[in-house]
């Protein structure tokens, strides 16, 4: 038989309010430390741990790191003992969140508490890779200084330097090369180099599925500091020059052609090097002219025709000019015939 004291304790336990995860995450997101402290003390420490999952399995620490609230991050870790290595359903840890969003104070706090610098999230992305995708040099430097390895590769075979080449920030590329001189020696699983990546951008009819970013200054860094062959081919036979033409980057295409020409001056093939490079074909026998027409890049079409590239059928018998209906591009072919 229950005694009165037992009944009173049971009643008191029953009056303990249930935590509201949405409210807790909203307080963290809004950076309201005092209100969060009051709420956690009201509902008990259980709500600060694994018993209060958020979207995608996030903890309150993930939320604090994502939104850059270092004071809340420290409060949750120190007052409630939350695990800074907790993973959500994508295996992201708070350090991934802070690095991805460029919150340097949160990154430095987590690293100072011993967070694993090369932890992997889904698809094998490290915090350094995520920082490179955001073009935040200071965060990149902090991670590297705490031992982050720029040579680690994700599931697609990309390392941090490859990702930085996609974003096209010359200063970040120079820094990564200074701390890891061999970082440029990398290819993705489909044999695309950082030079391919830096030289193209999102466009219709891309041969590869990724949306990349053309950046002339980044290409200059890669050609000056690294030892790429300008006509290196990916698994589909595409060169960086063909990528640049396909995506309408005439200045990058000119730079690559000039580099190719200079690179062969000491051989007997010098006289033919420029024409041979321009006439490169992919596995479907498409030339750079096919790619320029498919991308509807009139300036590139005119440049190629003026450089001496002739239209020829691909494996299906399709001429490059058949891939466009734009009058100005068709006029480029007419002018070439007339001359």
PDB file of C-alpha atoms in Angstrom, residues 47-152:
ATOM      1  CA  UNK A  47      15.886  17.281 -23.186  1.00  0.00           C
ATOM      2  CA  UNK A  48      19.440  18.357 -23.967  1.00  0.00           C
ATOM      3  CA  UNK A  49      20.612  14.907 -24.923  1.00  0.00           C
ATOM      4  CA  UNK A  50      19.624  12.197 -27.352  1.00  0.00           C
ATOM      5  CA  UNK A  51      16.054  12.325 -26.043  1.00  0.00           C
ATOM      6  CA  UNK A  52      15.429  15.510 -28.030  1.00  0.00           C
ATOM      7  CA  UNK A  53      16.202  14.768 -31.688  1.00  0.00           C
ATOM      8  CA  UNK A  54      15.590  17.392 -34.321  1.00  0.00           C
ATOM      9  CA  UNK A  55      15.296  17.354 -38.112  1.00  0.00           C
ATOM     10  CA  UNK A  56      17.544  14.750 -39.759  1.00  0.00           C
ATOM     11  CA  UNK A  57      18.501  13.480 -36.318  1.00  0.00           C
ATOM     12  CA  UNK A  58      20.251  16.717 -35.342  1.00  0.00           C
ATOM     13  CA  UNK A  59      21.104  17.510 -31.743  1.00  0.00           C
ATOM     14  CA  UNK A  60      20.848  20.978 -30.244  1.00  0.00           C
ATOM     15  CA  UNK A  61      24.631  21.204 -30.731  1.00  0.00           C
ATOM     16  CA  UNK A  62      24.213  20.717 -34.485  1.00  0.00           C
ATOM     17  CA  UNK A  63      21.710  23.545 -34.530  1.00  0.00           C
ATOM     18  CA  UNK A  64      23.943  25.888 -32.512  1.00  0.00           C
ATOM     19  CA  UNK A  65      26.931  25.187 -34.746  1.00  0.00           C
ATOM     20  CA  UNK A  66      24.897  25.625 -37.941  1.00  0.00           C
ATOM     21  CA  UNK A  67      23.603  29.024 -36.847  1.00  0.00           C
ATOM     22  CA  UNK A  68      26.889  30.240 -35.422  1.00  0.00           C
ATOM     23  CA  UNK A  69      25.938  30.605 -31.750  1.00  0.00           C
ATOM     24  CA  UNK A  70      29.201  29.883 -29.984  1.00  0.00           C
ATOM     25  CA  UNK A  71      27.840  30.847 -26.548  1.00  0.00           C
ATOM     26  CA  UNK A  72      25.017  28.317 -26.839  1.00  0.00           C
ATOM     27  CA  UNK A  73      27.433  25.721 -28.208  1.00  0.00           C
ATOM     28  CA  UNK A  74      29.638  26.156 -25.147  1.00  0.00           C
ATOM     29  CA  UNK A  75      26.682  26.139 -22.745  1.00  0.00           C
ATOM     30  CA  UNK A  76      25.263  22.888 -24.122  1.00  0.00           C
ATOM     31  CA  UNK A  77      28.644  21.157 -24.163  1.00  0.00           C
ATOM     32  CA  UNK A  78      29.811  22.349 -20.752  1.00  0.00           C
ATOM     33  CA  UNK A  79      26.651  22.704 -18.665  1.00  0.00           C
ATOM     34  CA  UNK A  80      24.814  19.674 -20.008  1.00  0.00           C
ATOM     35  CA  UNK A  81      27.709  17.537 -21.232  1.00  0.00           C
ATOM     36  CA  UNK A  82      26.375  17.173 -24.762  1.00  0.00           C
ATOM     37  CA  UNK A  83      28.558  15.085 -27.082  1.00  0.00           C
ATOM     38  CA  UNK A  84      30.410  17.261 -29.595  1.00  0.00           C
ATOM     39  CA  UNK A  85      30.964  14.150 -31.731  1.00  0.00           C
ATOM     40  CA  UNK A  86      27.270  13.298 -32.022  1.00  0.00           C
ATOM     41  CA  UNK A  87      26.242  12.403 -35.599  1.00  0.00           C
ATOM     42  CA  UNK A  88      22.917  12.992 -37.312  1.00  0.00           C
ATOM     43  CA  UNK A  89      21.405  10.648 -39.899  1.00  0.00           C
ATOM     44  CA  UNK A  90      23.828  11.921 -42.561  1.00  0.00           C
ATOM     45  CA  UNK A  91      26.738  11.342 -40.141  1.00  0.00           C
ATOM     46  CA  UNK A  92      27.277  15.093 -39.880  1.00  0.00           C
ATOM     47  CA  UNK A  93      28.834  16.297 -36.663  1.00  0.00           C
ATOM     48  CA  UNK A  94      28.653  19.821 -35.231  1.00  0.00           C
ATOM     49  CA  UNK A  95      32.086  20.552 -36.743  1.00  0.00           C
ATOM     50  CA  UNK A  96      30.723  19.800 -40.232  1.00  0.00           C
ATOM     51  CA  UNK A  97      27.917  22.285 -39.616  1.00  0.00           C
ATOM     52  CA  UNK A  98      30.184  25.053 -38.338  1.00  0.00           C
ATOM     53  CA  UNK A  99      32.735  24.570 -41.127  1.00  0.00           C
ATOM     54  CA  UNK A 100      30.085  24.435 -43.826  1.00  0.00           C
ATOM     55  CA  UNK A 101      28.499  27.702 -42.706  1.00  0.00           C
ATOM     56  CA  UNK A 102      31.816  29.469 -42.131  1.00  0.00           C
ATOM     57  CA  UNK A 103      31.326  30.100 -38.393  1.00  0.00           C
ATOM     58  CA  UNK A 104      34.949  30.424 -37.380  1.00  0.00           C
ATOM     59  CA  UNK A 105      34.347  30.972 -33.658  1.00  0.00           C
ATOM     60  CA  UNK A 106      32.305  27.763 -33.482  1.00  0.00           C
ATOM     61  CA  UNK A 107      34.918  25.851 -35.472  1.00  0.00           C
ATOM     62  CA  UNK A 108      37.685  27.018 -33.154  1.00  0.00           C
ATOM     63  CA  UNK A 109      35.662  26.195 -30.049  1.00  0.00           C
ATOM     64  CA  UNK A 110      34.943  22.643 -31.224  1.00  0.00           C
ATOM     65  CA  UNK A 111      38.541  22.084 -32.271  1.00  0.00           C
ATOM     66  CA  UNK A 112      39.698  23.439 -28.899  1.00  0.00           C
ATOM     67  CA  UNK A 113      37.565  20.828 -27.161  1.00  0.00           C
ATOM     68  CA  UNK A 114      39.168  18.076 -29.208  1.00  0.00           C
ATOM     69  CA  UNK A 115      36.637  17.535 -32.007  1.00  0.00           C
ATOM     70  CA  UNK A 116      37.916  15.052 -34.629  1.00  0.00           C
ATOM     71  CA  UNK A 117      39.156  17.290 -37.430  1.00  0.00           C
ATOM     72  CA  UNK A 118      38.830  14.725 -40.241  1.00  0.00           C
ATOM     73  CA  UNK A 119      35.484  13.201 -39.266  1.00  0.00           C
ATOM     74  CA  UNK A 120      33.436  11.939 -42.212  1.00  0.00           C
ATOM     75  CA  UNK A 121      29.840  12.646 -43.048  1.00  0.00           C
ATOM     76  CA  UNK A 122      27.760  10.908 -45.699  1.00  0.00           C
ATOM     77  CA  UNK A 123      29.638  10.541 -49.020  1.00  0.00           C
ATOM     78  CA  UNK A 124      32.923  10.836 -47.073  1.00  0.00           C
ATOM     79  CA  UNK A 125      33.031  14.615 -46.843  1.00  0.00           C
ATOM     80  CA  UNK A 126      35.323  16.117 -44.202  1.00  0.00           C
ATOM     81  CA  UNK A 127      34.824  19.505 -42.495  1.00  0.00           C
ATOM     82  CA  UNK A 128      37.742  20.819 -44.590  1.00  0.00           C
ATOM     83  CA  UNK A 129      35.981  19.831 -47.813  1.00  0.00           C
ATOM     84  CA  UNK A 130      32.854  21.629 -46.653  1.00  0.00           C
ATOM     85  CA  UNK A 131      34.851  24.746 -45.772  1.00  0.00           C
ATOM     86  CA  UNK A 132      36.450  24.686 -49.239  1.00  0.00           C
ATOM     87  CA  UNK A 133      32.981  24.556 -50.781  1.00  0.00           C
ATOM     88  CA  UNK A 134      32.127  27.754 -48.890  1.00  0.00           C
ATOM     89  CA  UNK A 135      35.346  29.587 -49.834  1.00  0.00           C
ATOM     90  CA  UNK A 136      36.162  30.558 -46.239  1.00  0.00           C
ATOM     91  CA  UNK A 137      39.951  30.861 -46.053  1.00  0.00           C
ATOM     92  CA  UNK A 138      40.149  31.531 -42.301  1.00  0.00           C
ATOM     93  CA  UNK A 139      38.138  28.412 -41.451  1.00  0.00           C
ATOM     94  CA  UNK A 140      40.239  26.404 -43.891  1.00  0.00           C
ATOM     95  CA  UNK A 141      43.400  27.652 -42.186  1.00  0.00           C
ATOM     96  CA  UNK A 142      42.069  26.778 -38.720  1.00  0.00           C
ATOM     97  CA  UNK A 143      41.212  23.248 -39.805  1.00  0.00           C
ATOM     98  CA  UNK A 144      44.563  22.683 -41.511  1.00  0.00           C
ATOM     99  CA  UNK A 145      46.450  24.062 -38.515  1.00  0.00           C
ATOM    100  CA  UNK A 146      44.626  21.502 -36.356  1.00  0.00           C
ATOM    101  CA  UNK A 147      45.738  18.663 -38.603  1.00  0.00           C
ATOM    102  CA  UNK A 148      43.077  18.431 -41.328  1.00  0.00           C
ATOM    103  CA  UNK A 149      44.371  16.400 -44.281  1.00  0.00           C
ATOM    104  CA  UNK A 150      43.773  18.078 -47.695  1.00  0.00           C
ATOM    105  CA  UNK A 151      44.595  14.808 -49.489  1.00  0.00           C
ATOM    106  CA  UNK A 152      41.643  12.799 -48.166  1.00  0.00           C
TER     107      UNK A 152
END
